[in-house]
GROMACS .gro file of C-alpha atoms in nm:
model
  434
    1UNK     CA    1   0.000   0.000   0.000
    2UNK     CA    2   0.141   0.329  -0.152
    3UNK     CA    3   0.222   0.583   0.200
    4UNK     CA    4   0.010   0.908   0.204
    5UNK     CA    5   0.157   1.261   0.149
    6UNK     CA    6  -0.042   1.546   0.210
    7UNK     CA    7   0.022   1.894   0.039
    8UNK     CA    8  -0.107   2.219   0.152
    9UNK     CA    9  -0.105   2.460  -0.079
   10UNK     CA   10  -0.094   2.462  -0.448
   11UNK     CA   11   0.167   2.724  -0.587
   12UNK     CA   12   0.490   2.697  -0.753
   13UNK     CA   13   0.668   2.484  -0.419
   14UNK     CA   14   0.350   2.262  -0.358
   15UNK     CA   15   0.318   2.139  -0.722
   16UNK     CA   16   0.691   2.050  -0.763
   17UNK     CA   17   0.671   1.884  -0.411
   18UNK     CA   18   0.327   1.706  -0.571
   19UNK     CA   19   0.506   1.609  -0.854
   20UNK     CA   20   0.804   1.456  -0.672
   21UNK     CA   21   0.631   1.281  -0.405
   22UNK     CA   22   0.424   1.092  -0.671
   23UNK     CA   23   0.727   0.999  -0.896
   24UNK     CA   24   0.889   0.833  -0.572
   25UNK     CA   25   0.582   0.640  -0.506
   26UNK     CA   26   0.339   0.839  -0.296
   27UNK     CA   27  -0.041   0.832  -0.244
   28UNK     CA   28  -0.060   1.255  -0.337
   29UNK     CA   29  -0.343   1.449  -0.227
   30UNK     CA   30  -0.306   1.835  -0.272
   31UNK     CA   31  -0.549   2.058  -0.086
   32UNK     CA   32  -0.515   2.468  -0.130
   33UNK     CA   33  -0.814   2.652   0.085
   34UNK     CA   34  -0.735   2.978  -0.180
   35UNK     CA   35  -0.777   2.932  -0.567
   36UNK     CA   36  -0.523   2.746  -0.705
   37UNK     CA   37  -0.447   2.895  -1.055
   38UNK     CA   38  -0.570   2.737  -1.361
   39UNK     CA   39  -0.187   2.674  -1.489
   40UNK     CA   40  -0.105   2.503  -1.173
   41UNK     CA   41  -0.424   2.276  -1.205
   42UNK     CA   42  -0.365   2.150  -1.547
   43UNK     CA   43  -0.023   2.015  -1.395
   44UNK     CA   44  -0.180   1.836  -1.132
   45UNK     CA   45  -0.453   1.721  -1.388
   46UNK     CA   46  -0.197   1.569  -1.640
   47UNK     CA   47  -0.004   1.417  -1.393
   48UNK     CA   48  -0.349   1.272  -1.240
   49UNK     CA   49  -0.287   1.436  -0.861
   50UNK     CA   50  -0.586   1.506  -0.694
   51UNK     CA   51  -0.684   1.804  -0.550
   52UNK     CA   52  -0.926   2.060  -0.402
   53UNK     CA   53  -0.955   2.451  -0.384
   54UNK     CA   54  -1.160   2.676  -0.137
   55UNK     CA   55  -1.115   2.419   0.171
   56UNK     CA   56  -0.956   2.124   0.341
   57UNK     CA   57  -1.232   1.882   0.384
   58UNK     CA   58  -1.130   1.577   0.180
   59UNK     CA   59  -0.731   1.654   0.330
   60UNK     CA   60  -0.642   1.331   0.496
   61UNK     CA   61  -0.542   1.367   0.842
   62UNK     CA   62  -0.418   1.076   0.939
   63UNK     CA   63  -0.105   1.123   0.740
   64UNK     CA   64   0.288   1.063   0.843
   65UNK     CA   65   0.407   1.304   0.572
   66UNK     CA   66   0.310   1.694   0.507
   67UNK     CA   67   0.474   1.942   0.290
   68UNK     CA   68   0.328   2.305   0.361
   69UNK     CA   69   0.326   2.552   0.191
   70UNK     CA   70   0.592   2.863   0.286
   71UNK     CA   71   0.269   3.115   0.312
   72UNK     CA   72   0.055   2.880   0.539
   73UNK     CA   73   0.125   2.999   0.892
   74UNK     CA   74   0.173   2.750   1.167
   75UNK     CA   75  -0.157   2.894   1.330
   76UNK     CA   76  -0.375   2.761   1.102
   77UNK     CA   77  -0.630   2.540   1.190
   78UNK     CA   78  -0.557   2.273   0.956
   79UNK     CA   79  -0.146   2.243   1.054
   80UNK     CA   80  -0.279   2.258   1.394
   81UNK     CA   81  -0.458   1.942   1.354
   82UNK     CA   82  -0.195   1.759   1.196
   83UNK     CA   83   0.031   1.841   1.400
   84UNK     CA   84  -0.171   1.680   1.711
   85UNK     CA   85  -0.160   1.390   1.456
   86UNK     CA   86   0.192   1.373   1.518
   87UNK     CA   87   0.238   1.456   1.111
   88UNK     CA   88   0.588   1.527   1.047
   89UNK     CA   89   0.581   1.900   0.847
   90UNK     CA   90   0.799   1.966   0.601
   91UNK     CA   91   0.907   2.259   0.378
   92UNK     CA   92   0.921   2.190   0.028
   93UNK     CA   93   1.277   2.256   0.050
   94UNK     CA   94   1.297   1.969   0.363
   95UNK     CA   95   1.141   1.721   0.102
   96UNK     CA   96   1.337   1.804  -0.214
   97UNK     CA   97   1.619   1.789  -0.022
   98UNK     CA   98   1.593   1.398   0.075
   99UNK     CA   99   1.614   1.282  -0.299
  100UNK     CA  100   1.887   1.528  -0.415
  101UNK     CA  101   2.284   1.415  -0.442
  102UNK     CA  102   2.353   1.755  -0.542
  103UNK     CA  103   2.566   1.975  -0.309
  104UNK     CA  104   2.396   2.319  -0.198
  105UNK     CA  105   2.485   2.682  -0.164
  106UNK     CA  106   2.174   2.847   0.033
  107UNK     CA  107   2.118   3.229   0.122
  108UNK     CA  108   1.909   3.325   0.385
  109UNK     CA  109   1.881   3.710   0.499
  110UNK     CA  110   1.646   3.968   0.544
  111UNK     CA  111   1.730   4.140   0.230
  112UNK     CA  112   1.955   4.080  -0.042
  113UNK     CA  113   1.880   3.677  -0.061
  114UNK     CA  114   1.722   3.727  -0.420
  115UNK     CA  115   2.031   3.929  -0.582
  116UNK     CA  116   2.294   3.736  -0.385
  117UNK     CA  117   2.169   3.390  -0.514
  118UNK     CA  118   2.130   3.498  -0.857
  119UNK     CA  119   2.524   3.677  -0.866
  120UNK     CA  120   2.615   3.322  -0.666
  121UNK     CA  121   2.415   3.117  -0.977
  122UNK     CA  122   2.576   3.361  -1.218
  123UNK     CA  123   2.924   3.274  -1.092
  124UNK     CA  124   2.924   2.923  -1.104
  125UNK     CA  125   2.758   2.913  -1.411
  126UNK     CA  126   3.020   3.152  -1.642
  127UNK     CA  127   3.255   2.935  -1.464
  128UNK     CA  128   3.134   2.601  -1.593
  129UNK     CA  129   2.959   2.411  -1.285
  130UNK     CA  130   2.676   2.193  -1.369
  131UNK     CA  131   2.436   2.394  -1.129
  132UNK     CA  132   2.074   2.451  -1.100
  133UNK     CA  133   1.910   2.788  -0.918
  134UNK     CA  134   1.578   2.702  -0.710
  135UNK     CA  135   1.399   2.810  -0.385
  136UNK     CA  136   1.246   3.109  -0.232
  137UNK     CA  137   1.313   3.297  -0.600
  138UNK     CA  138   1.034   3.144  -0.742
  139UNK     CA  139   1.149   2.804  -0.845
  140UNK     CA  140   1.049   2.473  -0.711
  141UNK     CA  141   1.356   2.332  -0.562
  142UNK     CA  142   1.142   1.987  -0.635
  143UNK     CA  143   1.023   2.024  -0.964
  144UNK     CA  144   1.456   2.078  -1.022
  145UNK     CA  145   1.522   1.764  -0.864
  146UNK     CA  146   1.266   1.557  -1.033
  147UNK     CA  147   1.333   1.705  -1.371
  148UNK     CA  148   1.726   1.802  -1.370
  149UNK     CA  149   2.050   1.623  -1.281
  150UNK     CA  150   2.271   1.879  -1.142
  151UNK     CA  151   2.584   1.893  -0.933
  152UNK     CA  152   2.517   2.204  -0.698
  153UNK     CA  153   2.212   2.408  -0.652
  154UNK     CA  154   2.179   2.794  -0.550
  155UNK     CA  155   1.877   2.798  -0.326
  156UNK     CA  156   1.745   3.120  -0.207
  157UNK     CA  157   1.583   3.004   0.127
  158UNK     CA  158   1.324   3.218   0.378
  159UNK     CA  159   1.271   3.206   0.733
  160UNK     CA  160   0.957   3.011   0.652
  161UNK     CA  161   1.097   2.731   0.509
  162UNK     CA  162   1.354   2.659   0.746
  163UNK     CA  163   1.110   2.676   0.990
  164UNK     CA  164   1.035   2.279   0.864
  165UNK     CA  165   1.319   2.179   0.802
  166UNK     CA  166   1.509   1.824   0.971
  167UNK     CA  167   1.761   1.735   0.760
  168UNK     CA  168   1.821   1.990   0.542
  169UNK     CA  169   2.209   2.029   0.528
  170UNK     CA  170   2.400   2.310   0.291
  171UNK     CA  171   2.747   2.237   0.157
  172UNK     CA  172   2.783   2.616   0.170
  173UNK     CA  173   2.527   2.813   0.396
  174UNK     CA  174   2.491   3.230   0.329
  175UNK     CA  175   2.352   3.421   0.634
  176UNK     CA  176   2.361   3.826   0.519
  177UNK     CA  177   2.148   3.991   0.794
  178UNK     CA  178   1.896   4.026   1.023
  179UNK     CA  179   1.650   4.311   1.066
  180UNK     CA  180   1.257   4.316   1.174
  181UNK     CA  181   1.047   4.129   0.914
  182UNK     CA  182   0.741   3.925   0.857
  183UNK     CA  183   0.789   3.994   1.261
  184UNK     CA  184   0.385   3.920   1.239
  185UNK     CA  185   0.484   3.554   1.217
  186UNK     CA  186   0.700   3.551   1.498
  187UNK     CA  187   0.515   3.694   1.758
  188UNK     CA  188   0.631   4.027   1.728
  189UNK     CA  189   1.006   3.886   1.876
  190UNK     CA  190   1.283   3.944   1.655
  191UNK     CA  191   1.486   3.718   1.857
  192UNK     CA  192   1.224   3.424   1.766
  193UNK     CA  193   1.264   3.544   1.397
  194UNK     CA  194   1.671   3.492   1.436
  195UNK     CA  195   1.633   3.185   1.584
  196UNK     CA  196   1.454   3.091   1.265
  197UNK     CA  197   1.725   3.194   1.005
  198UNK     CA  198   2.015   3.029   1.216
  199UNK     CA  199   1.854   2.743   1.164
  200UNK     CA  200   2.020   2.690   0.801
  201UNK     CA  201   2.321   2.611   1.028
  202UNK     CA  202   2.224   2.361   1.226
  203UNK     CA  203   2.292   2.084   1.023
  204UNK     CA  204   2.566   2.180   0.934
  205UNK     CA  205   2.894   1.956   0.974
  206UNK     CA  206   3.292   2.097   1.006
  207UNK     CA  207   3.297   2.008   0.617
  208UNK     CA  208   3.060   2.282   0.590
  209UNK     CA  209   3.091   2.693   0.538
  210UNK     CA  210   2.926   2.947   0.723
  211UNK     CA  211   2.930   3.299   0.513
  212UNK     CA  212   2.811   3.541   0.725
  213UNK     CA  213   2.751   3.942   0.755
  214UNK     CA  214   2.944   4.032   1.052
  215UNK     CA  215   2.878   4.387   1.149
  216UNK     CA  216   2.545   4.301   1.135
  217UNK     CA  217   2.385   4.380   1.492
  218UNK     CA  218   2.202   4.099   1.567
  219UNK     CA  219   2.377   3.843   1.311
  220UNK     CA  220   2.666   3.912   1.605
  221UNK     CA  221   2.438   3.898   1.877
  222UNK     CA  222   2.305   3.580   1.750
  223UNK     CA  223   2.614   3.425   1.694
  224UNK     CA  224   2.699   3.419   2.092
  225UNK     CA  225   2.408   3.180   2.140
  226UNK     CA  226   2.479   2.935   1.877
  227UNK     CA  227   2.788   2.689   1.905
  228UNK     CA  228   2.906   2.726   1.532
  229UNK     CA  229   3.018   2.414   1.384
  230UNK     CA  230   3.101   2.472   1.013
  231UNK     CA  231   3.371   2.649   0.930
  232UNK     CA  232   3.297   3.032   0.942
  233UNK     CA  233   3.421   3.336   0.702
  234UNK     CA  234   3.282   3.697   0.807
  235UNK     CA  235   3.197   3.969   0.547
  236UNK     CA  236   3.178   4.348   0.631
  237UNK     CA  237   3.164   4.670   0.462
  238UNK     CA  238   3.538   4.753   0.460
  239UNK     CA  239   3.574   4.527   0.211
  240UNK     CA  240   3.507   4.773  -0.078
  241UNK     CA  241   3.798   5.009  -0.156
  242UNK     CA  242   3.723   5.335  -0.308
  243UNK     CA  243   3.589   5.116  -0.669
  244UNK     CA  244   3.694   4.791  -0.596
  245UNK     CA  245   3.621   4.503  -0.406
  246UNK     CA  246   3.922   4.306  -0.179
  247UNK     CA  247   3.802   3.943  -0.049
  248UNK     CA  248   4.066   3.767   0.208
  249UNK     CA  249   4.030   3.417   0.151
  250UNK     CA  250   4.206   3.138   0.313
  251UNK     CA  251   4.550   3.379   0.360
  252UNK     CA  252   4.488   3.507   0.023
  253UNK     CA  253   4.354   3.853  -0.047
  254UNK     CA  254   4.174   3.868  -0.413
  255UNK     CA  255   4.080   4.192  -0.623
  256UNK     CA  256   3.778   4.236  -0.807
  257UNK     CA  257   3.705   4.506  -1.041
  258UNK     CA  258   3.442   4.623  -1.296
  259UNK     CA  259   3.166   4.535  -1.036
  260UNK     CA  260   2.801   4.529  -1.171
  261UNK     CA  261   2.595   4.700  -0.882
  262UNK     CA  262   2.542   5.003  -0.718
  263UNK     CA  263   2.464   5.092  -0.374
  264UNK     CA  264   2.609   5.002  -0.021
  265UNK     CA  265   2.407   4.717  -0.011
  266UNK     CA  266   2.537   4.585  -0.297
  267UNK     CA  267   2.897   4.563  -0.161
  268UNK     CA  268   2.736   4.342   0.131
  269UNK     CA  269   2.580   4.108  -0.152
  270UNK     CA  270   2.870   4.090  -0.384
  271UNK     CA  271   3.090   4.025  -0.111
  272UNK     CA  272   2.883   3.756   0.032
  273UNK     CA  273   2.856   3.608  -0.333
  274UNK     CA  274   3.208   3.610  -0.419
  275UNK     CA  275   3.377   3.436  -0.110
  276UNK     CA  276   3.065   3.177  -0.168
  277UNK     CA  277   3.181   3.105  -0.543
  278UNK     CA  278   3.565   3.097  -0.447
  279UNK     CA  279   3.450   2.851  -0.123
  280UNK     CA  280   3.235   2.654  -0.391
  281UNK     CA  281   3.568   2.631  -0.594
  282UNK     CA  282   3.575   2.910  -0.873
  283UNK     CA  283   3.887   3.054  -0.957
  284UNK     CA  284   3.953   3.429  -0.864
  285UNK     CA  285   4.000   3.484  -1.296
  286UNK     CA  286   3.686   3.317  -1.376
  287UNK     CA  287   3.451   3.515  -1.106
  288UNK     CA  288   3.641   3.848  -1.234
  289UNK     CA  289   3.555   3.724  -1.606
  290UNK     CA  290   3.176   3.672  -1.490
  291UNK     CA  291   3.121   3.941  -1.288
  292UNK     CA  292   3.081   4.254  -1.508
  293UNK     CA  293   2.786   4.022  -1.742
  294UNK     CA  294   2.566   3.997  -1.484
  295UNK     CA  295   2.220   4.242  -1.440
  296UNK     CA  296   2.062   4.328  -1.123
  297UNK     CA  297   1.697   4.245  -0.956
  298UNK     CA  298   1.435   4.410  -1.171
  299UNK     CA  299   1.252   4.621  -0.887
  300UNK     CA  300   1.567   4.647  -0.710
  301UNK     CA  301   1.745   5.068  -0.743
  302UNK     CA  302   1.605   5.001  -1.104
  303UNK     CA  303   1.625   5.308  -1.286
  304UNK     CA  304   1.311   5.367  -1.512
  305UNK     CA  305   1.383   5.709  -1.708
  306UNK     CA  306   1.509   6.043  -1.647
  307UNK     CA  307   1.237   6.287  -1.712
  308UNK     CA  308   1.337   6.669  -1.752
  309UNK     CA  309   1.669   6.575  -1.551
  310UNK     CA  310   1.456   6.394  -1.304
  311UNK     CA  311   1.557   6.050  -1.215
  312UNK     CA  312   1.272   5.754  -1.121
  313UNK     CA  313   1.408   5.450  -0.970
  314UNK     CA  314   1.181   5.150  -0.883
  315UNK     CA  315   1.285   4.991  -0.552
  316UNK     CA  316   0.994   4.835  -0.507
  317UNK     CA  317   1.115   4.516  -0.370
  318UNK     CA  318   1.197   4.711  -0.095
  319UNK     CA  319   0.944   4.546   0.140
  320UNK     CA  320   1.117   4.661   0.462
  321UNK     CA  321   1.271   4.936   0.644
  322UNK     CA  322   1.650   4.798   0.607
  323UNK     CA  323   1.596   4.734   0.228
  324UNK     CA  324   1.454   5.119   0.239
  325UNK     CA  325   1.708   5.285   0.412
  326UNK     CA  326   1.994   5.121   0.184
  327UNK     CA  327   1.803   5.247  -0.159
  328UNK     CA  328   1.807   5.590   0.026
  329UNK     CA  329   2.182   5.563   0.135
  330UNK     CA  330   2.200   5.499  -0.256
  331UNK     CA  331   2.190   5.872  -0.396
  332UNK     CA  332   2.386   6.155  -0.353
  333UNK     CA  333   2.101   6.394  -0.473
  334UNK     CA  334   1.770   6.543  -0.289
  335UNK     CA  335   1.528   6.242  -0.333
  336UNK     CA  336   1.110   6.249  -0.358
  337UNK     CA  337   1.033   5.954  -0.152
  338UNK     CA  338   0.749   5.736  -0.278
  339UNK     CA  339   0.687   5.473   0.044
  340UNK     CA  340   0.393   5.305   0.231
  341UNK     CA  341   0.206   4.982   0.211
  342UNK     CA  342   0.105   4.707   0.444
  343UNK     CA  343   0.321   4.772   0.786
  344UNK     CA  344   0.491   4.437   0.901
  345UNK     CA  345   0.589   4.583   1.210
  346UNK     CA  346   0.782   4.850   1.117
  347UNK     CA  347   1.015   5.095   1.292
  348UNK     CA  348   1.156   5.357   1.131
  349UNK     CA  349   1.346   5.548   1.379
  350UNK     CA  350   1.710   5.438   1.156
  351UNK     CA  351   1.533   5.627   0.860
  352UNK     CA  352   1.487   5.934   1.087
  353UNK     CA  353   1.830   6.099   1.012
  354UNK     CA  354   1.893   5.934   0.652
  355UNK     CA  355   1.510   6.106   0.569
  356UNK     CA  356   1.635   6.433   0.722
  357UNK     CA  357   1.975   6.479   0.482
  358UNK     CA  358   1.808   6.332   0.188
  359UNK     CA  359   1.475   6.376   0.147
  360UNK     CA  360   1.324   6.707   0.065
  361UNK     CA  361   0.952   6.553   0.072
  362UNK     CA  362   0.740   6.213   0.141
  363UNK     CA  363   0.425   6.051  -0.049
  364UNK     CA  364   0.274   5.808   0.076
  365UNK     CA  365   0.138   5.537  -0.158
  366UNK     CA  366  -0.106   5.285   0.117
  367UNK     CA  367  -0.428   5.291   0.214
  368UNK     CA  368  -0.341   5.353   0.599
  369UNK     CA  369   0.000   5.572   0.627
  370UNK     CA  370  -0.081   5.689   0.984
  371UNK     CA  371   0.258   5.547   1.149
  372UNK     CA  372   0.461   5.595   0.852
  373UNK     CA  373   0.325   6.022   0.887
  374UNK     CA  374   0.377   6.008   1.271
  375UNK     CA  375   0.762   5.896   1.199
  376UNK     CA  376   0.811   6.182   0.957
  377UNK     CA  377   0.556   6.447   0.999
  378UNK     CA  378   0.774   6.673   1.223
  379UNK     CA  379   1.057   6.752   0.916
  380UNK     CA  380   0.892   6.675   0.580
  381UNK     CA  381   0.664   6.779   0.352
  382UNK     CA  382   0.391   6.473   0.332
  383UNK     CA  383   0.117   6.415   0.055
  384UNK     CA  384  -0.106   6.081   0.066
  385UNK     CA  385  -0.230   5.887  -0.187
  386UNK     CA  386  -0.380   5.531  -0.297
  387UNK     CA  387  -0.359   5.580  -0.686
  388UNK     CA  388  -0.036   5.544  -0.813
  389UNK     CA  389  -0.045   5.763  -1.160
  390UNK     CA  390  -0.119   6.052  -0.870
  391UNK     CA  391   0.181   5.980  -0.636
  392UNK     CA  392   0.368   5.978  -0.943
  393UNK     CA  393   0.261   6.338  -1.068
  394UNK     CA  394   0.291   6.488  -0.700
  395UNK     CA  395   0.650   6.362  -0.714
  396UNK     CA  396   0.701   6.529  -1.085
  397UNK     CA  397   0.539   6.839  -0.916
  398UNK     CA  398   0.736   6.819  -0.619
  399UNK     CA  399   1.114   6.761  -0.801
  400UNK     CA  400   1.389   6.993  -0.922
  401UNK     CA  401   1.627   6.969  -1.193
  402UNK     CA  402   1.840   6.648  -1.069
  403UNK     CA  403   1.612   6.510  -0.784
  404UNK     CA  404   1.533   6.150  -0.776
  405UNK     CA  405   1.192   6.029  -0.765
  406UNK     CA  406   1.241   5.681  -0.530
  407UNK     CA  407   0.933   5.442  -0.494
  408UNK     CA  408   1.130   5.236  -0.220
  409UNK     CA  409   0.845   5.124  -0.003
  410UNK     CA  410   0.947   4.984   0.352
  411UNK     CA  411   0.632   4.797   0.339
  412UNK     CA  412   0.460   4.528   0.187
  413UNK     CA  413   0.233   4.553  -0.125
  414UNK     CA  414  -0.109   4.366  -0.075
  415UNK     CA  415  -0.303   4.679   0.067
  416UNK     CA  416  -0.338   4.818  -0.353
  417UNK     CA  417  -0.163   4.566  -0.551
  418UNK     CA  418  -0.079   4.189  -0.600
  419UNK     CA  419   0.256   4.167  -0.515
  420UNK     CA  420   0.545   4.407  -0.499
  421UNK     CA  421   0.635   4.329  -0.875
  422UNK     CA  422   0.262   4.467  -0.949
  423UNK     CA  423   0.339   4.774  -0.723
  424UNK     CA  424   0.670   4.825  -0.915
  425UNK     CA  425   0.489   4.760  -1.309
  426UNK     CA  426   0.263   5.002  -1.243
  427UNK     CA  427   0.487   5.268  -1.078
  428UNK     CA  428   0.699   5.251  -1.447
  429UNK     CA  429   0.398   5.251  -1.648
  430UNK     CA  430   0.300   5.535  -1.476
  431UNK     CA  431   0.618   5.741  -1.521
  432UNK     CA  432   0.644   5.598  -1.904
  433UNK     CA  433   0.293   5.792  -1.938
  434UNK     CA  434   0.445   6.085  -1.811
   0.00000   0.00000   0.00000
C-alpha cells in the first residue's frame, strides 16, 4: 500500500513537491483553501494528482508526511490538527532535499537573498559548474530535482521554510542579515525570527561553510548563542575600496574590479557572493571574467527614465525598512520619496536621520499611512495617496532639476496591488505615461 503525502497549498513549491512525491511512489493528495491557478491545475490534472480549492475537507489527516506551503502559517487550523496527529511537516525545501545528491549553496537574509543567489548562480555558471538555481526565487527546488541532474544548486531560502526543516544540510550556507520582518509571524520577537534563520546552520557539519555578515547587529548577537560548527568566514563593509572590491580568503587577499551594482548594499551582496563562489571552488579569474555580465533584480534601485533631468528608480522590492534605508543611502542627490504599504511591524526610527539629509519631501502610496506620517511628519513635507499615476505626478510636481523620484516602499504591497512586482509595473507605467 502506496504511503500518504499530504500537500497544503498549491503554488509553484506545492506542485513540484506534488510532482516529486508521486514519482517516488506516494499516495498525493493536494489541498489549497485559496484558488489554485488554472496553470497550476492542469499540472496536477496531467499528472493525475488530486486536489481541491476553497477548503480542506477531503485533506487526509491521518497522514505521516506533510509538505506546507511557505505562506501557510503555523496557526492555522488545519497544521494545527496535523500536527496533534503527530504529522511530520515539512518545507518543500525539507522534502526536495531527501532525494537530491547535489551539493547546496543556500542564502538566507532579510534582504539581499534574491540578488545574492542569482550573482552566486551567475558565478558558477560563467565558470562552468553543472548547477541549477531554485527556492524562495520562485522556483520549485522539487520540480529541479525531479526534472534536472545537477551537481550544486543555488537555493534562495526564507525564514519560513527553514522553519520545517530536519535534515536539510548546505554544503555552503549564506547568512547576510537580520533586521525586523514578517515579525507578524514571529510573535512580534525578533529574537524568535533569528532563531529561525540560524537554523540553516544547524545541520551543518565541520565540512561545511558558514558565510556570514558580521557587522550586522544581531547576526553578532546571535552568533553568541549558537555553538558554530562549520567552518565560518565573516563579510563586512570595509571590504570595498574606493571602486573595488578586496576578499581575504584562506591567507589570500583577491581583487575584483568592474563590479556590476550600485549601492552600499550591494557591496554586502557581492561580497557575500564572491567568497561563496571561491568557497564553492571558482577561480579568482573566472569570477572576475563573470562578474561585469551579470544584471541586477528588476525592482531592485532600477532606474526607469530620467524625465526633464529627473531620475525615477523603482525599488519596489523594498518590502522593509533595512531594504529602504539602503536604496536611500544609494543617492547623492535630494530624493522624492514614494513609500507606504502594508506595515509588518515596522520601525523607522534608523530612517529618521537618513530622511532628514536626503529627502526634501514624502508621499505616501497605502491605504493607511498613519505610522509611517507620525515617523516623519515633524521635518517633511507629506502628501497621501492610494492611486499610483497621482503619487507619481505629486512627485514630478514636487522635483527639481536632478532630484530622484524613489518608490522604495518599507512595506509590503497587498493593501493596492498583487505583489510588490505589481506595485513596481505600475509605478513605471505610470512614469512611461508621463
Amino acid at each position: 500500500m502506496q504511503e500518504k503525502v499530504l500537500i497544503l497549498g498549491a503554488g509553484e513549491s506545492g506542485v513540484g513537491a506534488a510532482r516529486l512525491a508521486k514519482a517516488k511512489g506516494f499516495d498525493v493528495f493536494v489541498s489549497d483553501f485559496g484558488t489554485i491557478p488554472q496553470a497550476q491545475k492542469d499540472v496536477l490534472k496531467a499528472e493525475n494528482i488530486p486536489f481541491e480549492e476553497g477548503t480542506h475537507e477531503r485533506a487526509p489527516r491521518e497522514v505521516k508526511v506533510v509538505v506546507k506551503s511557505p505562506g501557510i502559517p503555523d496557526k492555522a487550523p488545519i497544521v494545527q490538527e496535523l500536527r496533534a496527529n503527530r504529522a511530520k511537516i515539512y518545507s518543500e525545501i525539507e522534502f526536495a532535499f531527501q532525494y537530491s545528491k547535489a551539493k547546496v549553496i543556500a542564502i538566507t537574509g532579510t534582504n539581499g537573498k534574491t540578488t545574492t543567489t542569482k550573482l552566486i548562480y551567475h558565478l558558477l555558471e560563467k565558470s562552468g559548474f553543472n548547477v541549477g538555481l531554485a527556492g524562495n526565487i520562485g522556483i520549485s527546488y522539487a520540480k529541479e530535482v525531479l526534472e534536472n541532474d545537477y551537481d550544486w544548486y543555488v537555493l534562495e531560502i526564507s525564514s519560513f521554510q527553514l522553519d520545517d526543516i530536519e535534515t536539510f544540510k548546505p554544503n555552503i550556507a549564506l547568512l547576510l542579515n537580520i533586521t525586523p520582518d514578517h515579525l507578524d509571524r514571529y510573535a512580534y520577537d525578533i529574537d524568535k525570527y533569528a532563531q529561525s534563520k540560524f537554523r540553516i546552520i544547524e545541520n551543518m557539519d565541520k565540512e561545511s561553510t558558514f558565510i556570514y555578515g558580521e557587522d550586522d547587529p544581531q547576526v553578532e548577537l546571535q552568533l553568541k548563542k549558537h555553538q558554530i560548527v562549520p567552518w565560518a568566514i565573516g563579510f563586512n563593509h570595509t571590504f570595498f575600496k574606493e571602486d573595488h572590491l578586496a576578499i581575504p580568503f584562506k591567507g589570500n587577499t583577491y581583487t575584483f574590479t568592474d563590479l556590476p551594482l550600485k549601492g552600499p548594499h550591494n557591496v554586502w551582496n557581492m561580497s557575500a557572493a564572491i567568497l561563496a563562489a571561491l568557497s564553492a571552488g571558482c577561480s579568482s579569474d573566472s569570477i572576475q571574467k563573470a562578474l561585469p555580465s551579470f544584471i541586477g533584480e528588476p525592482h531592485r534601485l532600477q532606474e526607469v527614465a530620467v524625465v526633464n533631468k529627473v531620475t525615477f528608480v523603482n525599488d519596489s522590492k523594498a518590502t522593509n525598512v533595512e531594504a529602504a534605508f539602503f536604496a536611500l543611502q544609494s543617492f547623492d542627490k535630494p530624493i522624492i520619496w514614494i513609500a507606504g504599504g502594508t506595515d509588518k511591524g515596522n520601525d523607522y526610527s534608523m530612517l529618521q536621520d537618513t530622511v532628514q539629509h536626503r529627502v526634501k519631501s514624502l508621499i505616501c502610496l497605502g491605504t493607511d499611512n498613519s505610522k509611517l506620517i507620525e515617523a516623519f511628519k515633524e521635518h517633511k513635507p507629506i502628501a497621501e495617496t492610494t492611486d499610483v499615476n497621482k503619487a507619481v505626478e505629486l512627485a514630478m510636481e514636487m522635483a527639481d532639476e536632478d532630484d530622484v523620484i524613489l518608490l522604495s516602499p518599507a512595506c509590503a504591497s497587498f493593501d493596492l496591488f498583487k505583489n510588490y512586482m505589481d506595485r513596481g509595473e505600475q509605478f513605471m507605467n505610470a512614469v512611461h505615461q508621463l
